[in-house]
Short mmCIF file of C-alpha atoms in Angstrom, two decimals:
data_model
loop_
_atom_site.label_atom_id
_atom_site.label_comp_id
_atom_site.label_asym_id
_atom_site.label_seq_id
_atom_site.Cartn_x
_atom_site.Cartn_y
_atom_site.Cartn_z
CA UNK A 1 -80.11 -210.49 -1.11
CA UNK A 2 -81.75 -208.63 -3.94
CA UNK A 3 -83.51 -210.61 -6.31
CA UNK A 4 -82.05 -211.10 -9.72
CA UNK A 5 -83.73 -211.99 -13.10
CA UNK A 6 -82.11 -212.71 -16.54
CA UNK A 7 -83.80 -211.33 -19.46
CA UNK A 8 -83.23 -212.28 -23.48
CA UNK A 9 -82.15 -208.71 -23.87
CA UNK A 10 -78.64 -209.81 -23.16
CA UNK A 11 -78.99 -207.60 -19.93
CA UNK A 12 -80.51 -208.47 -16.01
CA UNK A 13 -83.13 -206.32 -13.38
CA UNK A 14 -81.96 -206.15 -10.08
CA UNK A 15 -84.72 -205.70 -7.75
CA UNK A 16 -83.01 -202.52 -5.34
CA UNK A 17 -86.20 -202.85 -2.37
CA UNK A 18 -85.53 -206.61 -0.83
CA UNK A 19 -88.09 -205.63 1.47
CA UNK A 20 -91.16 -206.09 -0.89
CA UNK A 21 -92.33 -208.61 -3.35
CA UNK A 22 -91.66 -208.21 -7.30
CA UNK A 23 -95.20 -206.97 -7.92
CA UNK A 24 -94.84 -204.01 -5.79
CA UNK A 25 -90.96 -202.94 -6.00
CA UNK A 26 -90.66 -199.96 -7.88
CA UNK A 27 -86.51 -199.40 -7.64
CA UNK A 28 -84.70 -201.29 -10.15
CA UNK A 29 -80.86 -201.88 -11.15
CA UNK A 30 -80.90 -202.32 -15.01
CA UNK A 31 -77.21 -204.05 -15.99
CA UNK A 32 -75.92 -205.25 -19.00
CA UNK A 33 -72.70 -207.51 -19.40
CA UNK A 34 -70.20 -205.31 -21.93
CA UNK A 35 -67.91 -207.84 -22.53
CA UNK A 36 -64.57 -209.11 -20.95
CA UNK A 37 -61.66 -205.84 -20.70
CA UNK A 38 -58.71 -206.20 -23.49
CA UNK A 39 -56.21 -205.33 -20.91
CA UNK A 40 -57.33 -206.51 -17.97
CA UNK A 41 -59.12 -209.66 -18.62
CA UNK A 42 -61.88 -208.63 -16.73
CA UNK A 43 -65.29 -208.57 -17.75
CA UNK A 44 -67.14 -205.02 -17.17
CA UNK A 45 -70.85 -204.11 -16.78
CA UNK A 46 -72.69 -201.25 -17.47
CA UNK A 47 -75.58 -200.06 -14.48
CA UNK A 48 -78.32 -197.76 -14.64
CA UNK A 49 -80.75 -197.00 -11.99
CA UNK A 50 -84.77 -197.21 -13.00
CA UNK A 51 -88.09 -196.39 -11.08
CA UNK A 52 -91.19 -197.85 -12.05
CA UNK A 53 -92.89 -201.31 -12.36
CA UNK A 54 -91.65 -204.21 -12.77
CA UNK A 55 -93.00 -204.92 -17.18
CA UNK A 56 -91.88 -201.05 -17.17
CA UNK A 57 -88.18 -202.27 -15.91
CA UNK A 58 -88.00 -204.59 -18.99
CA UNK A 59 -88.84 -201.86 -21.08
CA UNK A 60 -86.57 -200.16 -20.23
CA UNK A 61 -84.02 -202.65 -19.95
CA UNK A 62 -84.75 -203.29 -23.86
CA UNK A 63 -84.38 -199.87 -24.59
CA UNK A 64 -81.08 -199.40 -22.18
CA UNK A 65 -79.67 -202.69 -24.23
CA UNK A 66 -80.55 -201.49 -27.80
CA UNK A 67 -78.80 -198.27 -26.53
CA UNK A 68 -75.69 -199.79 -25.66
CA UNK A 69 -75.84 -202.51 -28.32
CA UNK A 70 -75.97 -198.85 -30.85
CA UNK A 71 -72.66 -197.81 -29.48
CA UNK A 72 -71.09 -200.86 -30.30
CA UNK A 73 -69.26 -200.94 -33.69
CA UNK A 74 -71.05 -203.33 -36.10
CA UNK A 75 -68.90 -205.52 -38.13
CA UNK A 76 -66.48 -208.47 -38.33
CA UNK A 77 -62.95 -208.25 -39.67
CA UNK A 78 -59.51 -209.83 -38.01
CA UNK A 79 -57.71 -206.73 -37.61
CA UNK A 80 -56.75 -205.57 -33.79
CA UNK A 81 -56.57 -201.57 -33.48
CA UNK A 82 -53.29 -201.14 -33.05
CA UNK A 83 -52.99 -203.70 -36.57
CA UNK A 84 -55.51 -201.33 -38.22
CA UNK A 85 -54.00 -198.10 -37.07
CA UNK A 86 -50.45 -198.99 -38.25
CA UNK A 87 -52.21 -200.12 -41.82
CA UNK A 88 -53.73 -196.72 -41.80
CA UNK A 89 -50.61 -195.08 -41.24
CA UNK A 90 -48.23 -196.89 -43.92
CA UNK A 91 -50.70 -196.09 -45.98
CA UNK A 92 -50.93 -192.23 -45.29
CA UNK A 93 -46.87 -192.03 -45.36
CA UNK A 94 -46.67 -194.23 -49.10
CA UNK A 95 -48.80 -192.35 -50.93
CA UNK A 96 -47.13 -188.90 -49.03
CA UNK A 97 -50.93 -187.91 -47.70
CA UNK A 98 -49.27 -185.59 -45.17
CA UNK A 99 -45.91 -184.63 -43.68
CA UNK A 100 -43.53 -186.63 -42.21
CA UNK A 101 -43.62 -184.67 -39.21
CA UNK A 102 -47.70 -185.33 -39.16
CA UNK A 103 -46.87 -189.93 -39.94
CA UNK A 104 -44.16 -189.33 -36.81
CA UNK A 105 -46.93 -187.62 -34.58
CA UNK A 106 -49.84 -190.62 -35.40
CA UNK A 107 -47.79 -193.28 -34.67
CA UNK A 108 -46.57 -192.31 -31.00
CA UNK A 109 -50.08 -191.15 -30.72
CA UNK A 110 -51.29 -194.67 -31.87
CA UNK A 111 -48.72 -196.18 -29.74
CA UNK A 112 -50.01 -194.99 -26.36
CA UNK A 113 -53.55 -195.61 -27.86
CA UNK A 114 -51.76 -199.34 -27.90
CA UNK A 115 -50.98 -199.80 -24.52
CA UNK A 116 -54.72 -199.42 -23.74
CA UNK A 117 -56.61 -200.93 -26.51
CA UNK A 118 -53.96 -201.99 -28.76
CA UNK A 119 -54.95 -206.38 -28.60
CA UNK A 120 -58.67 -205.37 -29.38
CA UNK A 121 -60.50 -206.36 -32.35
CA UNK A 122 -61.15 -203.67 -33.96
CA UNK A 123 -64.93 -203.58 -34.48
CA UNK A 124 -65.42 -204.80 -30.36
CA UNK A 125 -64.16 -201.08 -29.87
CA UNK A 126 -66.82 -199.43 -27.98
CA UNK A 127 -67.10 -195.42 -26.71
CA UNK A 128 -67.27 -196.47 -23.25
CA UNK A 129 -63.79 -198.44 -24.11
CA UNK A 130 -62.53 -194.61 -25.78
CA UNK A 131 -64.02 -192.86 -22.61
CA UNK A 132 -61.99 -194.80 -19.91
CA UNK A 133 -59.01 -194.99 -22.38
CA UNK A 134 -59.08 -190.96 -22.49
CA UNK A 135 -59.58 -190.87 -18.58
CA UNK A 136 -56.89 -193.33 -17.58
CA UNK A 137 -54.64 -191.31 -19.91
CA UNK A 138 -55.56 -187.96 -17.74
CA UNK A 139 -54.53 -189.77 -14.65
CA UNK A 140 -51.42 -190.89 -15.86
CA UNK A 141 -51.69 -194.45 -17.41
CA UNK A 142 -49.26 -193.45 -20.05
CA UNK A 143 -46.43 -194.37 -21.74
CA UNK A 144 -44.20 -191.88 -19.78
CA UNK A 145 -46.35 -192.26 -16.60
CA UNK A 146 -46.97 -189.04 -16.49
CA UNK A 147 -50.91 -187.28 -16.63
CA UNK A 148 -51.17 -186.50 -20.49
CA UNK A 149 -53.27 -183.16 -21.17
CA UNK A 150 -56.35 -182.53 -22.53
CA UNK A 151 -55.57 -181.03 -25.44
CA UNK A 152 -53.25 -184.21 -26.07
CA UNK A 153 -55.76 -186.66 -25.64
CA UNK A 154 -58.41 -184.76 -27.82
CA UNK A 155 -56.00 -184.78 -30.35
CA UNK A 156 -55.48 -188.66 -29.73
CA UNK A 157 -59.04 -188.66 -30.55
CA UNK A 158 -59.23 -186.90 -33.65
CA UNK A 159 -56.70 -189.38 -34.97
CA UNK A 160 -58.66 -192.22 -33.86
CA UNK A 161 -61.60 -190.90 -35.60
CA UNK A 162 -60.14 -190.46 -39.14
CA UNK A 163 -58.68 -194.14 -38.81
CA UNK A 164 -62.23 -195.54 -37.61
CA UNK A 165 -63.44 -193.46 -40.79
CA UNK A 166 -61.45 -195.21 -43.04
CA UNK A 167 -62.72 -198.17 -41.93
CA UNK A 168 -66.16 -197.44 -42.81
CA UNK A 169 -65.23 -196.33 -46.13
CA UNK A 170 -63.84 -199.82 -46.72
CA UNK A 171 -66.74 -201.19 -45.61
CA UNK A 172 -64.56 -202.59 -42.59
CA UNK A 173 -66.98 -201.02 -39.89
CA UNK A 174 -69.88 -199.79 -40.33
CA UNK A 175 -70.38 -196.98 -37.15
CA UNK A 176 -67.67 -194.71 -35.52
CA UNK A 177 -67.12 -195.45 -31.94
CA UNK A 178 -65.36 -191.80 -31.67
CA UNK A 179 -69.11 -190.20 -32.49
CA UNK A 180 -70.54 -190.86 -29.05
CA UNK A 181 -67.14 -191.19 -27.17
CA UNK A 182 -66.65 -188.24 -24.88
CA UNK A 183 -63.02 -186.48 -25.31
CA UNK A 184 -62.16 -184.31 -22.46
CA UNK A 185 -61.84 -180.74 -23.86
CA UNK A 186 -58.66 -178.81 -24.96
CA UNK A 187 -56.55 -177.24 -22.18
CA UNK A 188 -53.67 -175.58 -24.26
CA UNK A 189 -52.37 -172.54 -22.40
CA UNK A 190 -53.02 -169.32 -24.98
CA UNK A 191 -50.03 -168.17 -25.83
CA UNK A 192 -48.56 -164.62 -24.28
CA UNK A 193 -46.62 -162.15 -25.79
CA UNK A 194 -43.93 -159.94 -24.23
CA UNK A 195 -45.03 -156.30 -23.97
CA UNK A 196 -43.57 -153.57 -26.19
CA UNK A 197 -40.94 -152.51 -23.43
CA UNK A 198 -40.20 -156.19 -22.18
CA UNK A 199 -39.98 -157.15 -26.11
CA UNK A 200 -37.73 -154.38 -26.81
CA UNK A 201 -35.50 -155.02 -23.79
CA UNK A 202 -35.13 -158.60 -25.09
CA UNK A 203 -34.27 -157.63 -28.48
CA UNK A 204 -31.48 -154.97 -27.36
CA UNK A 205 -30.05 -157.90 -24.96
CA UNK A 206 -29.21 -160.30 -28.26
CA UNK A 207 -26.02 -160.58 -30.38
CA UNK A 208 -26.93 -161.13 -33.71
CA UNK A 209 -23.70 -162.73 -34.64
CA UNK A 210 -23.83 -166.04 -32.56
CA UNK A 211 -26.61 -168.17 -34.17
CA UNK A 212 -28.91 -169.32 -31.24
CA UNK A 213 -29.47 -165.41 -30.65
CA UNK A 214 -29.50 -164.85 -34.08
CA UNK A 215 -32.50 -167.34 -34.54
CA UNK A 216 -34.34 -165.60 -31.73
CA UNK A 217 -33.67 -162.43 -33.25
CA UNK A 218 -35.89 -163.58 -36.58
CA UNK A 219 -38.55 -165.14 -34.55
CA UNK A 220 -39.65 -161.48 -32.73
CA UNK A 221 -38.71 -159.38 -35.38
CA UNK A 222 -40.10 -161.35 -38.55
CA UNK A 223 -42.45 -163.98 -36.30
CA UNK A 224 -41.09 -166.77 -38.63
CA UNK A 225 -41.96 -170.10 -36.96
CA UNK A 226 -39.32 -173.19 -36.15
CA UNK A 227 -39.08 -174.51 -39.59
CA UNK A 228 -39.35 -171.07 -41.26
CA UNK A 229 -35.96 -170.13 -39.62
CA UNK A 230 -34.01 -173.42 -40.28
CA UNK A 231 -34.96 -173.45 -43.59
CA UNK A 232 -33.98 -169.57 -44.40
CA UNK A 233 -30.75 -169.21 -46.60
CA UNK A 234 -29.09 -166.52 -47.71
CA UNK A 235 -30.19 -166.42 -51.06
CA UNK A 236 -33.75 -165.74 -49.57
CA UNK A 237 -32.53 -162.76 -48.54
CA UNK A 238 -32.45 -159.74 -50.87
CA UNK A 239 -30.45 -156.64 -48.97
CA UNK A 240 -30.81 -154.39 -52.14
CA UNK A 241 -34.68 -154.52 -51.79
CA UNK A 242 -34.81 -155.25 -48.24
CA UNK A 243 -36.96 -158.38 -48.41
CA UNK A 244 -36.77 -162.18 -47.42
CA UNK A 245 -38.09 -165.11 -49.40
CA UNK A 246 -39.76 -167.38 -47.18
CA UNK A 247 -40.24 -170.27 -49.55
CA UNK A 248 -39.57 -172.90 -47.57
CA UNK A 249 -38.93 -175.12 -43.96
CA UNK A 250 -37.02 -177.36 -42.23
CA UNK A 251 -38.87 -180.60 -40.75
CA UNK A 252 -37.76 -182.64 -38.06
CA UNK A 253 -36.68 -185.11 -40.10
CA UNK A 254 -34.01 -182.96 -42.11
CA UNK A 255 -36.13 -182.19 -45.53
CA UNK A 256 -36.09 -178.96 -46.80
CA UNK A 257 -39.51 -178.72 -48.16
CA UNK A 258 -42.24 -175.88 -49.66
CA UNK A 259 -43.74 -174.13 -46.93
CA UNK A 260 -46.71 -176.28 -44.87
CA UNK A 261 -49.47 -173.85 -46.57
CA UNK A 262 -49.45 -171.71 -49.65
CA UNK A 263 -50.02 -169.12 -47.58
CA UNK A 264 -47.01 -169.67 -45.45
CA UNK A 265 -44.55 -169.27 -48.82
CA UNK A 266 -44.50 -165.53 -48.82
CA UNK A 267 -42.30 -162.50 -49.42
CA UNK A 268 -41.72 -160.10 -46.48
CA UNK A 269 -40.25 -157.04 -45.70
CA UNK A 270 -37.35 -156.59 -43.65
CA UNK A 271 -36.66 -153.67 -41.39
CA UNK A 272 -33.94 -151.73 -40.71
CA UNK A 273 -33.26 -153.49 -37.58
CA UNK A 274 -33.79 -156.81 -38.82
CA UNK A 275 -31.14 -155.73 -42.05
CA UNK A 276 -28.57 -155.08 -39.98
CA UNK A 277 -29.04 -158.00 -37.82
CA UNK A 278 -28.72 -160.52 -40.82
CA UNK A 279 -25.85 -158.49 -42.30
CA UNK A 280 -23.84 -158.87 -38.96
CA UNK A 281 -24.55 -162.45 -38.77
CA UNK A 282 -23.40 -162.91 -42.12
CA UNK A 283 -20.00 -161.55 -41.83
CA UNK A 284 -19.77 -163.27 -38.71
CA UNK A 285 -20.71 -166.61 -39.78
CA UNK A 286 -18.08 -166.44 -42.77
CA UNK A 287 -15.65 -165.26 -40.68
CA UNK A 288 -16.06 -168.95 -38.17
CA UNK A 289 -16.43 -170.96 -41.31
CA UNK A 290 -13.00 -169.11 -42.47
CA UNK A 291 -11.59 -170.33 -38.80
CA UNK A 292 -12.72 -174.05 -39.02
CA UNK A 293 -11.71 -174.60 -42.77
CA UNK A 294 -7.81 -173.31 -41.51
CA UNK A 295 -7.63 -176.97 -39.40
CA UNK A 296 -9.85 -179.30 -42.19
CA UNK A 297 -8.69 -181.60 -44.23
CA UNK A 298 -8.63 -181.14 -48.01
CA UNK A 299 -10.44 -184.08 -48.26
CA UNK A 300 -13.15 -183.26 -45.23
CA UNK A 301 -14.07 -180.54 -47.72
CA UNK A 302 -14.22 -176.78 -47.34
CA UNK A 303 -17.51 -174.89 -46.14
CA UNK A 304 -18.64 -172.18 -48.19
CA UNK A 305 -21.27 -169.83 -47.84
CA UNK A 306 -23.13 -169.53 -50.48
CA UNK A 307 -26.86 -168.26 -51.72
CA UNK A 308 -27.89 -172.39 -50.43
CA UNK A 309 -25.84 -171.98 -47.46
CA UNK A 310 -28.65 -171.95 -44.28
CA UNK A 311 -28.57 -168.76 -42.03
CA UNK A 312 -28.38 -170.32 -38.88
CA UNK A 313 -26.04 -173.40 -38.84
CA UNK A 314 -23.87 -175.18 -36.69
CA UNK A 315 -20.35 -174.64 -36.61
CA UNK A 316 -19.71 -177.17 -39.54
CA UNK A 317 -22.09 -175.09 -41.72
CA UNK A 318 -24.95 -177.71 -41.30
CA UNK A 319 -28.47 -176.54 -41.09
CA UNK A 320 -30.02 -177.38 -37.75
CA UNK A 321 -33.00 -178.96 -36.90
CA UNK A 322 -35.95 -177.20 -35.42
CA UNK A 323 -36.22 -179.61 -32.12
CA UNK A 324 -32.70 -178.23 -32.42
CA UNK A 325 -33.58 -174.36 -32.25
CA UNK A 326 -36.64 -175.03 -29.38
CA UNK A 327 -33.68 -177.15 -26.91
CA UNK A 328 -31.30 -174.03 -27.57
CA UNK A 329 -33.79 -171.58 -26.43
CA UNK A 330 -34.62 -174.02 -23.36
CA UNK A 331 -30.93 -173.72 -22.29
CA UNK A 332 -30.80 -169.91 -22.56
CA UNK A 333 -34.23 -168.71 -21.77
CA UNK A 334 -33.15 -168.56 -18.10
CA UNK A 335 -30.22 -165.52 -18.65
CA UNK A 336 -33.09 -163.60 -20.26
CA UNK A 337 -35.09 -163.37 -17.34
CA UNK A 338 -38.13 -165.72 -19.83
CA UNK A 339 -38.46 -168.91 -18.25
CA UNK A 340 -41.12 -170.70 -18.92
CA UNK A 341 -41.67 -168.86 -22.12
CA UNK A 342 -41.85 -170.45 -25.50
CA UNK A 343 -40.05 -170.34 -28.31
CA UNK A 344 -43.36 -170.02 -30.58
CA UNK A 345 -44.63 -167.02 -28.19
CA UNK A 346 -41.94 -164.46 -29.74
CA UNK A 347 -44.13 -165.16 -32.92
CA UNK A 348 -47.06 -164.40 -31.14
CA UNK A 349 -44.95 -161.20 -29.67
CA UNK A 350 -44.42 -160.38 -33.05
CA UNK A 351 -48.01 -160.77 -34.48
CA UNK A 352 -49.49 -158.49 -31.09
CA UNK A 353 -46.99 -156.17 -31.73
CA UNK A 354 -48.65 -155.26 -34.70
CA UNK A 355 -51.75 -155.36 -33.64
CA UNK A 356 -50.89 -152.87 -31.06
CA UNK A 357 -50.12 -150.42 -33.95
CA UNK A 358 -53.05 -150.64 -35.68
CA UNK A 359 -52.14 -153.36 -38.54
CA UNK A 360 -55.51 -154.34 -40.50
CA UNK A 361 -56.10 -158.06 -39.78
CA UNK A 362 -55.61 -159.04 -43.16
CA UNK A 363 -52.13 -157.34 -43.23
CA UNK A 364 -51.42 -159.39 -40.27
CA UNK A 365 -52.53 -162.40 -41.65
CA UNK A 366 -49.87 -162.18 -44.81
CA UNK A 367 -46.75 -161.21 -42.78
CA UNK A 368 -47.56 -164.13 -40.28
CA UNK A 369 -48.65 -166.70 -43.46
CA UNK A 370 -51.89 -167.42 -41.71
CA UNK A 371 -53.85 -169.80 -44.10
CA UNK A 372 -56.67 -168.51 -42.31
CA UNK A 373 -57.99 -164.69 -41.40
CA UNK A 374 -58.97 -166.05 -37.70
CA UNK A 375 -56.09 -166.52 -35.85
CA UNK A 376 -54.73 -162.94 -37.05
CA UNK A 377 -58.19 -161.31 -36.59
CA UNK A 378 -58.31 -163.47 -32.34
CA UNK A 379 -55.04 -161.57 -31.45
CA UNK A 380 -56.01 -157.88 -33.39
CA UNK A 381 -59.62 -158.38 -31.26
CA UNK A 382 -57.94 -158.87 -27.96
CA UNK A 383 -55.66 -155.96 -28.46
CA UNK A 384 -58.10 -153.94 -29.73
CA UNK A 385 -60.53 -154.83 -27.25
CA UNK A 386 -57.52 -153.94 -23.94
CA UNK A 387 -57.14 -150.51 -25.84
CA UNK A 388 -60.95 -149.85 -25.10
CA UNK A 389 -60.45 -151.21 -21.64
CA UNK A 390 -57.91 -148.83 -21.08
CA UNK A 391 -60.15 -145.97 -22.22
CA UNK A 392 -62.98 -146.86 -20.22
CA UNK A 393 -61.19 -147.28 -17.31
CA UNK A 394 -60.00 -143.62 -17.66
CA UNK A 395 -63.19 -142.54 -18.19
CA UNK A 396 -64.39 -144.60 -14.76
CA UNK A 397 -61.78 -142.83 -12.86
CA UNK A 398 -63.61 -139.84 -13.60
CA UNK A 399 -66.60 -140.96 -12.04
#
């Protein structure tokens, strides 16, 4: 057996060469104890190999437990992490820090950060605890049971870094685990866009009178996100001056609210095409509301259409939601030959589209209500940079 001796450091040296005496070993096992598993019970060690002397091994035993003992979060408070994230949430919603949508998103993402490391105090939370949380969840140790994505878990561990913030600016904790923890990297899919021909094909193929086509109709040929389309009435539409008022969206929960940005509230122009889409949708929509208010009840109340009257509604005049819009387009993606596409990707159809005729950047960036030149300037890059492929390539046939 290999020879085994404690140190103070809170860590042991495992002599690796059982052949030779301390004196001349120079292969060591340096191990420290990191406490016993939240979940599991268990008690887990960290390893690390070492070549040298024996005095040098307790070195750098010291140094490897110093090391380890940094990474730990110093401080003492009763508060388990799924206590403390909950606390840090309540408090984000009451004082109205960010949107509803944003509370709803943190606490599913602090509920799956729960079934891991929920029962742990707080400041025993340690990167190498973060690190096989984040890996477990990329196998599947989830809350569906499914592998969760990169880009999902990274975002998990943005979160948990803002709430381990605020608890150093309470003076709960005084170092953030999430600084040396090791998030895997984003894997979102960039998003496509149809070509001109495919987009136009698309376009041609939709009724604008039913409201699920209707809705797809705005989202290619205005790029208006989710919200931007359930919360469009039709007193944000002027047909005299052939613009749209995009003051406001619809959020999962049901609020009509200002825009997510400044930048998103904006006034665009609408085209031809996209006039006499809304003007047949319009006369079709009051003519369905005239149908259902023939079998109402006086007291059920009539529906009207009116300048607060939403532009895509059910058939009771409601405004839909936007989860609402996104499981519509699921359904009837198939017909149009686009499965597997996005609802969000006609936006980014839209915003190519432009590029691909030249639109400056900054253009680009006020149609789409971009609160930042970047994402408008990525996609007018890309294009610009497959028109010079093109031309080079012509020029390589030559040669």
């Amino acid at each position: 057996m290999s020879s085994m001796a404690d140190t103070n450091g809170g860590g042991f040296i495992i002599q690796k060469e059982k052949d030779k005496p301390k004196n001349k070993c120079r292969k060591w096992e340096l191990r420290i104890s990191l406490g016993k598993d939240p979940r599991t019970g268990r008690y887990k060690t960290k390893s690390r190999r070492f070549a040298g002397t024996y005095t040098q091994a307790k070195v750098a035993l010291r140094e490897f437990v110093e090391e380890v003992e940094g990474d730990r979060v110093q401080g003492r408070t009763t508060y388990t992490l799924e206590e403390y994230c909950k606390r840090y949430v309540d408090r984000r919603e009451l004082n109205k820090e960010v949107a509803a949508t944003t509370i709803d998103r943190q606490r599913q993402q602090f509920k799956a950060v729960a079934k891991h490391l929920g029962k742990a105090n707080l400041a025993a939370i340690t990167p190498t605890m973060l690190d096989d949380m984040y890996i477990a969840m990329l196998k599947g140790d989830t809350l569906s049971g499914r592998p969760s994505g990169g880009s999902y878990v990274n975002q998990i561990h943005d979160n948990l870094t803002l709430v381990f913030e605020q608890a150093k600016k309470e003076g709960i904790l005084v170092f953030n685990p999430c600084d040396k923890a090791n998030p895997p990297k984003m894997d979102t899919k960039a998003k496509r866009a149809l070509s001109p021909a495919k987009a136009h094909e698309f376009i041609e193929a939709l009724d604008p009178e039913p409201d699920r086509q209707c809705a797809y109709l705005l989202a290619i040929t205005m790029g208006l996100r989710r919200g931007e389309i359930c919360g469009l009435s039709w007193g944000d539409i002027d047909f005299d001056r052939m613009v749209a008022d995009i003051r406001y969206s619809y959020d999962a929960r049901g609020n009509l609210k200002a825009t997510k940005t400044k930048a998103g509230t904006r006034v665009l122009p609408l085209s031809d095409k996209t006039v006499q889409v809304l003007k047949a949708h319009k006369e079709a929509q009051f003519k369905r509301y005239a149908r259902t208010n023939q079998w109402r009840k006086p007291e059920e109340g009539y529906i009207e259409q009116t300048d607060d009257s939403p532009v895509i509604s059910d058939n009771c005049g409601t405004r839909v939601l936007p989860t609402s819009l996104s499981r519509w387009w699921t359904e009837d993606r198939p017909k149009y030959g686009l499965d597997g596409w996005c609802l969000h990707e006609f936006r980014h159809t839209y915003l190519t589209l432009l590029a691909i005729s030249g639109v400056h950047p900054k253009v680009m960036q006020e149609l789409a209500g971009h609160y930042s030149s970047q994402i408008s300037m990525d996609i007018y890059t890309h294009v610009n940079m497959d028109s010079k492929r093109e031309a080079v390539n012509a020029v390589s046939a030559v040669f």
